[in-house]
CSV table of C-alpha atoms and ligand atoms in Angstrom, one decimal:
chain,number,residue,atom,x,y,z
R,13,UNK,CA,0.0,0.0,0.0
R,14,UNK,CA,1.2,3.6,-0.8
R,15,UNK,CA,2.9,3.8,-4.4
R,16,UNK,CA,6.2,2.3,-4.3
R,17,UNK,CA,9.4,4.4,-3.4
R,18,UNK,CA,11.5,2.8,-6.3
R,19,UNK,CA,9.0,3.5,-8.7
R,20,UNK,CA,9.2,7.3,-7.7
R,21,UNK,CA,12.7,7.8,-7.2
R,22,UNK,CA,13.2,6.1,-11.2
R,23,UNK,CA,10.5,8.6,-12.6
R,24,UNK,CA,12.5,11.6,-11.0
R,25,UNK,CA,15.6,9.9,-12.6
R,26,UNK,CA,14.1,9.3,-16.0
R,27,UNK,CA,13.0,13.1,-16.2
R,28,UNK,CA,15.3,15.0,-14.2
R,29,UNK,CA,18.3,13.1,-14.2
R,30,UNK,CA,20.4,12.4,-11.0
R,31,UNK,CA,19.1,11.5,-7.7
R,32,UNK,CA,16.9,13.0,-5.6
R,33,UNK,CA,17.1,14.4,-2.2
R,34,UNK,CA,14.1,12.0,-0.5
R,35,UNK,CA,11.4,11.0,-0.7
R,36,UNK,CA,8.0,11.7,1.0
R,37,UNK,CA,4.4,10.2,1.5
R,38,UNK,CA,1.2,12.0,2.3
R,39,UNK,CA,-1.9,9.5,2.9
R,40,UNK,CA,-5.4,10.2,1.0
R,41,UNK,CA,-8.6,10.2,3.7
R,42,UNK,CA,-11.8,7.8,4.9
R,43,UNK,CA,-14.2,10.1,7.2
R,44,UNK,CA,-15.6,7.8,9.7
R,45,UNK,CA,-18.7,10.7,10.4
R,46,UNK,CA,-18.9,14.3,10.5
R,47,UNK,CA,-19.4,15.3,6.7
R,48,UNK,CA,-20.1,19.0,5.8
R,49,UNK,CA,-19.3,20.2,9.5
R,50,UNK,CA,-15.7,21.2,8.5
R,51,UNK,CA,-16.9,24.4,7.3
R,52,UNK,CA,-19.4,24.9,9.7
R,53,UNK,CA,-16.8,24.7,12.6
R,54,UNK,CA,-18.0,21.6,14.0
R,55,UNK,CA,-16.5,18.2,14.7
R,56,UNK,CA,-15.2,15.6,11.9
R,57,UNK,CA,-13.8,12.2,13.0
R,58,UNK,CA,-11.2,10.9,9.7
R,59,UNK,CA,-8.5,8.5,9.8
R,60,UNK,CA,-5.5,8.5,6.9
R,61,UNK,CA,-5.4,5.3,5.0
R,62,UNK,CA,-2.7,3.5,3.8
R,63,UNK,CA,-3.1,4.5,0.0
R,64,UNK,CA,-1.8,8.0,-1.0
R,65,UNK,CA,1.0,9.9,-2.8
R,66,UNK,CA,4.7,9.9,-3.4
R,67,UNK,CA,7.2,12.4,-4.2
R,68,UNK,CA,10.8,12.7,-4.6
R,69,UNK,CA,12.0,16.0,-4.6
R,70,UNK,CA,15.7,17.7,-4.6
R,71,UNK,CA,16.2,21.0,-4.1
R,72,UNK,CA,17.8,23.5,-7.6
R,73,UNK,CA,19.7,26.3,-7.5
R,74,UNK,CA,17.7,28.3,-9.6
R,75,UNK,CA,14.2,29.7,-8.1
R,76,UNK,CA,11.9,27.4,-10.2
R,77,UNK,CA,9.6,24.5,-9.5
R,78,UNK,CA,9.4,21.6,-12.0
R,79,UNK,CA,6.9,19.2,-11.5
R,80,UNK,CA,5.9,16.0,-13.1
R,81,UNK,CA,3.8,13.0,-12.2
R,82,UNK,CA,3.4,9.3,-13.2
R,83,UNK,CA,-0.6,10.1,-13.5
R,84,UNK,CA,-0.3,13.1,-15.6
R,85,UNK,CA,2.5,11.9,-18.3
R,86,UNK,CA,1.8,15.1,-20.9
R,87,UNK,CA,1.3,17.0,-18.2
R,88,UNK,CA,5.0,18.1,-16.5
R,89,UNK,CA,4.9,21.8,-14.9
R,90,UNK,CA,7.7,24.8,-14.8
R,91,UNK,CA,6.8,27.7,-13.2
R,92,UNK,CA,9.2,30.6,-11.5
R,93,UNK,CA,8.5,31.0,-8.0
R,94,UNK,CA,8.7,33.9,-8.1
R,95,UNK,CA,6.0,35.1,-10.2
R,96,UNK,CA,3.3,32.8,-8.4
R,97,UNK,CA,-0.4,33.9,-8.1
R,98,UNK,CA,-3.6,32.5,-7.9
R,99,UNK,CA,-4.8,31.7,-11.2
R,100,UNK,CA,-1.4,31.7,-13.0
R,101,UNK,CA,-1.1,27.8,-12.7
R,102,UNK,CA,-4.1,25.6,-13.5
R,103,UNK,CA,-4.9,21.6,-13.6
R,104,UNK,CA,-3.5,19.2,-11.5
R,105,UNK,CA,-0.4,21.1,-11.0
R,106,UNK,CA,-2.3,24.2,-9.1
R,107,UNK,CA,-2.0,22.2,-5.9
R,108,UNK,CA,1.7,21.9,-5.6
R,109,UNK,CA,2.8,25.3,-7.0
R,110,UNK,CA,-0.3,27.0,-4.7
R,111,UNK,CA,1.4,25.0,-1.6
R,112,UNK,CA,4.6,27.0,-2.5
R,113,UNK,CA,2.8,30.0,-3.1
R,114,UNK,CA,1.1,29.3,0.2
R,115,UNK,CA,4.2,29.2,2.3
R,116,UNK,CA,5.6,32.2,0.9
R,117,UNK,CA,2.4,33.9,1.5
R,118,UNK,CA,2.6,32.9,5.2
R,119,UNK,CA,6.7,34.3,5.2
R,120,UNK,CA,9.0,30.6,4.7
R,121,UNK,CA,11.5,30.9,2.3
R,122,UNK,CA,12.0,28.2,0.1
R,123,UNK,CA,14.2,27.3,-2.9
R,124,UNK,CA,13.7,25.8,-6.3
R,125,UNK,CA,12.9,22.3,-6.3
R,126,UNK,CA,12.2,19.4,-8.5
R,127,UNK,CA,9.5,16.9,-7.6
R,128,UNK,CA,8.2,13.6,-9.2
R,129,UNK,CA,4.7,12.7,-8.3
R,130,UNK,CA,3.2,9.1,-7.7
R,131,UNK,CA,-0.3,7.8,-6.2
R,132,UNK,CA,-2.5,5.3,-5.9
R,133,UNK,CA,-5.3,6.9,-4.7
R,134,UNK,CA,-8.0,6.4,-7.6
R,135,UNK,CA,-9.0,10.0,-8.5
R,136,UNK,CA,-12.4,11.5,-8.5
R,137,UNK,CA,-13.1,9.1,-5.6
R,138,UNK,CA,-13.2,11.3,-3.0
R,139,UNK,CA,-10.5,10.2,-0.7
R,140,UNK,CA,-8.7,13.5,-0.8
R,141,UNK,CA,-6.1,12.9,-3.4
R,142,UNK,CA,-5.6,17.1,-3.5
R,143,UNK,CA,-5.4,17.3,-0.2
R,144,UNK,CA,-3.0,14.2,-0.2
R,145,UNK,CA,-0.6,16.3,-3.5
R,146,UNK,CA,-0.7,19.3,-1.7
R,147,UNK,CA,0.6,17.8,2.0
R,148,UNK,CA,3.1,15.6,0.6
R,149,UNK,CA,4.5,18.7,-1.1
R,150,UNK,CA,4.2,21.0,2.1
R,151,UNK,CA,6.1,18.6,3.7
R,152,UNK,CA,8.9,17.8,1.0
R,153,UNK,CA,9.4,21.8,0.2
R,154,UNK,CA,9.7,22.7,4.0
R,155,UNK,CA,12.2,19.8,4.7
R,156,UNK,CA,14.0,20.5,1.1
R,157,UNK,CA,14.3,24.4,2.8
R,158,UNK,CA,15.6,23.2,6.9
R,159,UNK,CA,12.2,24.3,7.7
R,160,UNK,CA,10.4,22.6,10.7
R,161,UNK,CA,6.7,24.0,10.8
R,162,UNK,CA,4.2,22.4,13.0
R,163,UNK,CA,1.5,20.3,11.4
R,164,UNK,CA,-1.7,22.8,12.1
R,165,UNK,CA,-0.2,25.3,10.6
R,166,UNK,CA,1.5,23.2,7.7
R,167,UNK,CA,-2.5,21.8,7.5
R,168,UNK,CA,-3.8,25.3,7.2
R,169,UNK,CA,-1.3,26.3,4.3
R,170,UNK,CA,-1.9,23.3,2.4
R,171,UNK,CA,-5.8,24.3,2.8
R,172,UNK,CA,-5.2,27.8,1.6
R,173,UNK,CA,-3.3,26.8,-1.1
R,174,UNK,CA,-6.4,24.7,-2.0
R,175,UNK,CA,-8.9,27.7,-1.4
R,176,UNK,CA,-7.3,30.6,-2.6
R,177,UNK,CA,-4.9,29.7,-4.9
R,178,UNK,CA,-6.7,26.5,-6.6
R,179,UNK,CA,-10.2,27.5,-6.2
R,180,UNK,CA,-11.8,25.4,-4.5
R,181,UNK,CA,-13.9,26.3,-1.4
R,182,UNK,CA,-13.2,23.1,1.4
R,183,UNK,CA,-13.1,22.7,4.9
R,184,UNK,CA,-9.7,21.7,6.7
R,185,UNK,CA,-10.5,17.9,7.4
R,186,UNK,CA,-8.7,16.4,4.4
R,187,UNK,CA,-5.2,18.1,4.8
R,188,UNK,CA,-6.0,17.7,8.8
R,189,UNK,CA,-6.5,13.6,8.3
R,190,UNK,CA,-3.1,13.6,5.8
R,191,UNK,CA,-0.6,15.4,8.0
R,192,UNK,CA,-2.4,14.5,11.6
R,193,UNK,CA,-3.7,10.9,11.2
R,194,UNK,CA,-1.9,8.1,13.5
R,195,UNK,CA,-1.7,4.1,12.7
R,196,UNK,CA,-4.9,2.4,14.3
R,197,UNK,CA,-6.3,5.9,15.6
R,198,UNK,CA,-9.2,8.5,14.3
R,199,UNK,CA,-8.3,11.9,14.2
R,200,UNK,CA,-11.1,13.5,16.4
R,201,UNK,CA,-10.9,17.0,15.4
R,202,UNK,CA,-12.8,20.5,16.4
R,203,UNK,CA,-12.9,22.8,13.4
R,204,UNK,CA,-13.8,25.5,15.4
R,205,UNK,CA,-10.9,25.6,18.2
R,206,UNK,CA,-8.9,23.2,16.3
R,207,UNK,CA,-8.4,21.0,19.0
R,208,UNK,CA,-7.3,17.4,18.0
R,209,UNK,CA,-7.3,14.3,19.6
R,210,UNK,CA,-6.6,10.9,18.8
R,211,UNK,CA,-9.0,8.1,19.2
R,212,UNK,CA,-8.1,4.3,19.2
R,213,UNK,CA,-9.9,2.9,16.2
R,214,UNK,CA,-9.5,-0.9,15.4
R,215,UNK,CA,-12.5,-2.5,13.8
R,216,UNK,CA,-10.6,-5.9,12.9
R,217,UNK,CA,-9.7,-6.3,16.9
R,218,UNK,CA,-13.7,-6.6,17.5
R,219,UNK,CA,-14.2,-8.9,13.9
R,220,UNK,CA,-15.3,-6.2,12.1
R,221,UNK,CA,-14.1,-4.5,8.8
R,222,UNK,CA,-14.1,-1.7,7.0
R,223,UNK,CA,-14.8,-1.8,3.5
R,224,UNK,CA,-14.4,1.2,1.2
R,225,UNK,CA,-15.8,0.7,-1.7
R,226,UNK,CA,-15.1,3.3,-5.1
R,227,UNK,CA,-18.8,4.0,-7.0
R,228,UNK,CA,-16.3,5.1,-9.6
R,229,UNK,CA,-19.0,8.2,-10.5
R,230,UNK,CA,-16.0,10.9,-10.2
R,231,UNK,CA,-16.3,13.7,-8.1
R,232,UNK,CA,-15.2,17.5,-8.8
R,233,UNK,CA,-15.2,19.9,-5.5
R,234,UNK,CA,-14.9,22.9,-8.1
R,235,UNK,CA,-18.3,22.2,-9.3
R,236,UNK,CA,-20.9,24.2,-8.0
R,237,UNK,CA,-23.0,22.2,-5.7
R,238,UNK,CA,-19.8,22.4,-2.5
R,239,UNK,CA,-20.0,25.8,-2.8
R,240,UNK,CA,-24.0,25.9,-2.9
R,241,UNK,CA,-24.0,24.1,-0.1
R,242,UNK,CA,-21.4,25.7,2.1
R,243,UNK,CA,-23.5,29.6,1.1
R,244,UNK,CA,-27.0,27.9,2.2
R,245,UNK,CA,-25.1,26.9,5.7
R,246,UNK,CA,-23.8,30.6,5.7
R,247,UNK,CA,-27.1,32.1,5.2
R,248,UNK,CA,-28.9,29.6,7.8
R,249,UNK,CA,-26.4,30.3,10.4
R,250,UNK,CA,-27.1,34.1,9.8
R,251,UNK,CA,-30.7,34.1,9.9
R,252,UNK,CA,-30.4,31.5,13.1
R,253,UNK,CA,-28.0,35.1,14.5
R,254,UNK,CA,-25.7,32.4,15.0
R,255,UNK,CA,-21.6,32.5,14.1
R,256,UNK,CA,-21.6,29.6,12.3
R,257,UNK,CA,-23.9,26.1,12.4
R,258,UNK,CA,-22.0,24.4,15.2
R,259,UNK,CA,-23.7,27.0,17.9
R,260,UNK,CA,-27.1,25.1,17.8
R,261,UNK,CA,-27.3,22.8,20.0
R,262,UNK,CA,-30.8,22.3,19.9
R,263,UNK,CA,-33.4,20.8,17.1
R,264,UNK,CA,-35.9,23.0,18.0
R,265,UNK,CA,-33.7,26.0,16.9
R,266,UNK,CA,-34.5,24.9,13.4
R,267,UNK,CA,-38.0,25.7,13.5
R,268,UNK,CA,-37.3,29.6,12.8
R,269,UNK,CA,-35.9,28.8,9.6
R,270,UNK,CA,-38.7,29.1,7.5
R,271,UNK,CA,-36.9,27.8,4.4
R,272,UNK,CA,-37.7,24.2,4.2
R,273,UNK,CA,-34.1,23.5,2.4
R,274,UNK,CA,-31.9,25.8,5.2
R,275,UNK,CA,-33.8,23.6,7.8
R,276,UNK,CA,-33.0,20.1,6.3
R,277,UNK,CA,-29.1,21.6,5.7
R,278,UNK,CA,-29.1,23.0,9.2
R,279,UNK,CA,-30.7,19.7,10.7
R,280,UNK,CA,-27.7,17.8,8.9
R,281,UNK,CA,-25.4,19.7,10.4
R,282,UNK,CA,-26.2,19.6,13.5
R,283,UNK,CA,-27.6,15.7,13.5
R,284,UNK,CA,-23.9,15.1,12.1
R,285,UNK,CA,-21.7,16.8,14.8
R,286,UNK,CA,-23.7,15.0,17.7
R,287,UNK,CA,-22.9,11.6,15.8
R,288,UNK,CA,-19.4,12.4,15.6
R,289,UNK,CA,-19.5,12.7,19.3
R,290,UNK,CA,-21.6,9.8,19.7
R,291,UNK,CA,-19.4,7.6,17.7
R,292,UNK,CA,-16.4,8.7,20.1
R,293,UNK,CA,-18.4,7.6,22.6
R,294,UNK,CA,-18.8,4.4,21.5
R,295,UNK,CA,-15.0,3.7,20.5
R,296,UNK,CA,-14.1,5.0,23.9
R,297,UNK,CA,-17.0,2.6,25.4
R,298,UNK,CA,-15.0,-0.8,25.3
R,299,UNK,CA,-18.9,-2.0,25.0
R,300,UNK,CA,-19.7,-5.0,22.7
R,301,UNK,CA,-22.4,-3.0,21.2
R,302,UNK,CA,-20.0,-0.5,19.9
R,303,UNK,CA,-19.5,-1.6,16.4
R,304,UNK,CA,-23.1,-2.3,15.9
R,305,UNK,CA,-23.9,1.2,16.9
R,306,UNK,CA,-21.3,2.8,15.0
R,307,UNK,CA,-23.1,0.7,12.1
R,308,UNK,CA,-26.3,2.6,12.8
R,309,UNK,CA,-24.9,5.6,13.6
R,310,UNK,CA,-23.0,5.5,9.6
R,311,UNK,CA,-26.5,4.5,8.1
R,312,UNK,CA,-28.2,7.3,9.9
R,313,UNK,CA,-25.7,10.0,8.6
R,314,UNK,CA,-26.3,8.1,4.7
R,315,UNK,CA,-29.7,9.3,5.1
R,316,UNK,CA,-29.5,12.4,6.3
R,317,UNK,CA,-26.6,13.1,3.9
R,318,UNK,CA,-29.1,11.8,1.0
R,319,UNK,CA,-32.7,13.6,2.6
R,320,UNK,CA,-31.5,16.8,4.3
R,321,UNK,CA,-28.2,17.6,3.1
R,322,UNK,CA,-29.3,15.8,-0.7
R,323,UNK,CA,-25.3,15.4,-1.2
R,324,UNK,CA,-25.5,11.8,-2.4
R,325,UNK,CA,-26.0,10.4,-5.6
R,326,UNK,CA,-27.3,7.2,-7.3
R,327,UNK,CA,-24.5,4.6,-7.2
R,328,UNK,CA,-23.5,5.6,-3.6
R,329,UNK,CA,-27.3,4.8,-2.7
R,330,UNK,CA,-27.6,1.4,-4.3
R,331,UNK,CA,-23.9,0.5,-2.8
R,332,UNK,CA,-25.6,1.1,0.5
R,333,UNK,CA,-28.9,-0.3,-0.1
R,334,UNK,CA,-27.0,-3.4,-0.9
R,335,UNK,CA,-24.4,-3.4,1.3
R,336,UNK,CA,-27.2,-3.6,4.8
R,337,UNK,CA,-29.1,-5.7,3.0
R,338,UNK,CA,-26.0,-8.1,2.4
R,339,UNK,CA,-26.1,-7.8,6.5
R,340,UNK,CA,-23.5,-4.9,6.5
R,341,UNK,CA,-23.3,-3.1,10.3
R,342,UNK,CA,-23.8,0.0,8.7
R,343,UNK,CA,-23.0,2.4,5.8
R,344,UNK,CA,-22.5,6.1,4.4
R,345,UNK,CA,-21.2,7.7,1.5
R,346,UNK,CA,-17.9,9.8,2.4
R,347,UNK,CA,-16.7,13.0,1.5
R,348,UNK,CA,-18.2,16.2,-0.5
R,349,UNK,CA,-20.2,13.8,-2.2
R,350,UNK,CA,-22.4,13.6,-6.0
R,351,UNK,CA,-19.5,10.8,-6.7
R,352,UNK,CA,-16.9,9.2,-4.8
R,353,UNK,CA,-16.9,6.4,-2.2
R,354,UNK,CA,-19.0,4.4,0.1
R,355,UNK,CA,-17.5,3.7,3.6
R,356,UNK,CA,-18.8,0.1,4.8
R,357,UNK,CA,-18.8,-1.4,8.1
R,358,UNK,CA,-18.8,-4.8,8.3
R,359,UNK,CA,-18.4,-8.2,10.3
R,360,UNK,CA,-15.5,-9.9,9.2
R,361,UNK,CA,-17.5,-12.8,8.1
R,362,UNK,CA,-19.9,-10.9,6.2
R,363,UNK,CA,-17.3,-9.0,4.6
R,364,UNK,CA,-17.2,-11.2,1.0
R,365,UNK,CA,-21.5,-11.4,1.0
R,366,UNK,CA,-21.7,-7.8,1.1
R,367,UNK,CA,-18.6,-7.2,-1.7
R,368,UNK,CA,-20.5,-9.7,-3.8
R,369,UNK,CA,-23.8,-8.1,-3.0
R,370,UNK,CA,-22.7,-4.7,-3.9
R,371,UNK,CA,-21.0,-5.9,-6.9
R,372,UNK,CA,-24.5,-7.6,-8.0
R,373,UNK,CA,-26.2,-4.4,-7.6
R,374,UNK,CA,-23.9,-2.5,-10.1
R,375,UNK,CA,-24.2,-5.0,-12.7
R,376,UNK,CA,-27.7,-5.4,-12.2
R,377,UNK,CA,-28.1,-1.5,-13.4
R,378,UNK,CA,-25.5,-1.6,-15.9
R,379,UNK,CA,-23.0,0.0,-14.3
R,380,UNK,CA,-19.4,0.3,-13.6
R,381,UNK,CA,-18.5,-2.2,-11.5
R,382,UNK,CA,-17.0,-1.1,-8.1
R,383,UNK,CA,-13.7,-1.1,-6.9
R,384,UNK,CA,-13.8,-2.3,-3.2
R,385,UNK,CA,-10.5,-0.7,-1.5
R,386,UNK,CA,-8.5,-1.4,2.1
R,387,UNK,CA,-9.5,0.9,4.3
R,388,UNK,CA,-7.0,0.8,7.3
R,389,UNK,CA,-6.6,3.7,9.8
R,390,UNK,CA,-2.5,4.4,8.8
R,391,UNK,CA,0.2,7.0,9.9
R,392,UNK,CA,0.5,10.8,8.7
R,393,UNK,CA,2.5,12.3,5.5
R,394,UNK,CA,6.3,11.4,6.4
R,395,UNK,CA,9.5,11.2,4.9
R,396,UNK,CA,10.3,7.3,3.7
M,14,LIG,C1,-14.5,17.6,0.9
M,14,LIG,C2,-13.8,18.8,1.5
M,14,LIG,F1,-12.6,19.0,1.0
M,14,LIG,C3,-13.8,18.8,3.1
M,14,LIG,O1,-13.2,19.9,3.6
M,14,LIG,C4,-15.1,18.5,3.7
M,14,LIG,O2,-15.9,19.6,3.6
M,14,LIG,C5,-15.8,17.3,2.9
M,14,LIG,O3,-15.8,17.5,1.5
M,14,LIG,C6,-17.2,17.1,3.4
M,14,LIG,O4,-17.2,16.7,4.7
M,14,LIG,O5,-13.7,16.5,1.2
């Protein structure tokens, strides 16, 4: 798991020639519950998996960055750093060069560099493969420069390099999961204080799994519907006279939104960062019920991710339709969602029924067929 160091160290040989100066991972992302809440200061509970991306990097002389990746072979980048500015890179290549742009933004010096990009972290499937480019280059062009920045603040760079200089309006949970997450732990996270805490996570000690499976219907956080979302959160919170969403604390605050669509996104909101907190609760229990509730609690947030929130989208509904029907513990769609990936919980001997089910129910409609993915709660973005 994790692309290959050899693999990445030979494609910075085979385009730039000599050897490179290390080499670095950064992990992609499962959330376990808490989706949308980022933004609206609440609670999110990811773990890192042990898929993500590569890249071997040495430092130039000169003041440019050169980029190039195995994923994107017509697509190598040169720019000055020096002349950096949101909108002056675009494609896949906007993440690394706003990282830079980024740090210098926030007053670290760096030098050139050269860095040759690896993953396999499917894109489009919404287990943060941005997020996952633009840590593993904080953290290569920070150690390339002597620099030794502490992970919040390296998170929050790599998230405005994503908002202001890419485009694209997210939360802080995906670069948070990459640079934060521990082996065998969830990262327990406050997006308002940005407290963090790490909470043991093991589902194959108690016989259960987790199955993640890829609905292959791609994903694309610069369309519209993230931002929609994220405004009608904004304008609920406002007419509630409330900072931001995570204030309520109380369903019956809903009821003075007279908009029928700000109630159901405020109601997800809010129904969201309580099961965050109750799924802690559980995984801190040492009860046997906890995996069976953590099942129902995952099932709840589907629906109310698919009815209130109306995030989900056709394959990620039949995947978990199929997947509690195949006797799954419980089951939600992950991330920004309208594509992406289904998070499954499962017992361990239930775990080939419900991969067969789910399978079934894609061919059944003529679709895609799934890819069904490891999902094991791995270590932060690190130099190999
Ligand atoms: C995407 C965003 F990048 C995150 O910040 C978060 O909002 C998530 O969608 C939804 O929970 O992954």
């Amino acid at each position: 798991m994790s692309p290959a160091p050899a693999a990445v160290l030979e494609l910075f040989r085979s385009r730039f020639g000599g050897v490179a100066d290390g080499v670095w991972l950064a992990p992609g992302r499962a959330n376990l519950m808490g989706e949308h809440t980022d933004y609206n200061e609440g609670y999110v509970l990811p773990f890192a998996l042990g898929q993500g991306i590569v890249a071997a990097a040495a430092r130039r002389t000169d003041r440019r960055l050169v980029l190039c990746s195995a994923q994107e072979p017509g697509g190598a980048a040169d720019v000055s750093l020096d002349g950096l500015a949101p909108g002056r890179v675009t494609g896949w290549a906007a993440y690394p060069a706003g990282v830079a742009w980024a740090l210098a933004v926030a007053g670290y010096e760096l030098p050139g560099a050269c860095l040759a990009i690896d993953s396999d972290l499917p894109a489009g499937a919404g287990l943060s493969s941005s997020a996952a480019l633009e840590c593993v280059t904080a953290l290569a062009l920070t150690e390339l420069a002597g620099l030794d920045i502490d992970r919040r603040e390296l998170a929050a760079i790599a998230r405005r390099a994503e908002n202001d200089f890419a485009g694209v309006p997210s939360g802080i949970m995906d670069q948070s999961a990459s640079l934060l997450g521990r082996r065998g732990h969830a990262l327990l996270l406050d997006c308002r204080s940005l407290d963090s805490s790490q909470v043991p996570f093991d589902p194959a000690a108690s016989g259960a799994r987790l199955l993640l499976i890829n609905t292959r219907a791609s994903h694309e956080l610069t369309a519209g519907e993230y931002g929609r979302r994220r405004a009608e959160c904004e304008q609920a919170a406002r007419l509630l006279g409330v900072p931001s969403l995570r204030y309520l604390t109380d369903t019956g605050d809903l009821d003075r939104l007279t908009d029928a669509v700000l109630r159901r996104r405020a109601r997800h909101v809010l129904t969201d960062d309580r099961r965050v907190l109750e799924v802690v609760g559980w995984l801190t229990s040492a009860s046997r019920d906890a995996y069976p509730e953590i099942g129902r609690l995952l099932t709840e947030a589907h629906l109310s991710l698919r009815d209130d929130f109306e995030v989900s989208w056709p394959e990620a509904d039949a995947a978990v339709d199929a997947a509690l029907a195949a006797g799954a513990l419980g089951a939600r769609m992950i991330g920004g969602g309208f594509g992406g990936s289904v998070l499954a919980l499962v017992r361990e001997d239930a775990a080939d029924q419900v991969r067969a089910a789910v399978a079934g129910a894609f061919a059944e409609r003529a679709w895609t067929a799934p890819e069904f993915l490891a999902a094991a709660p791995s270590d932060s973005a690190r130099h190999l």
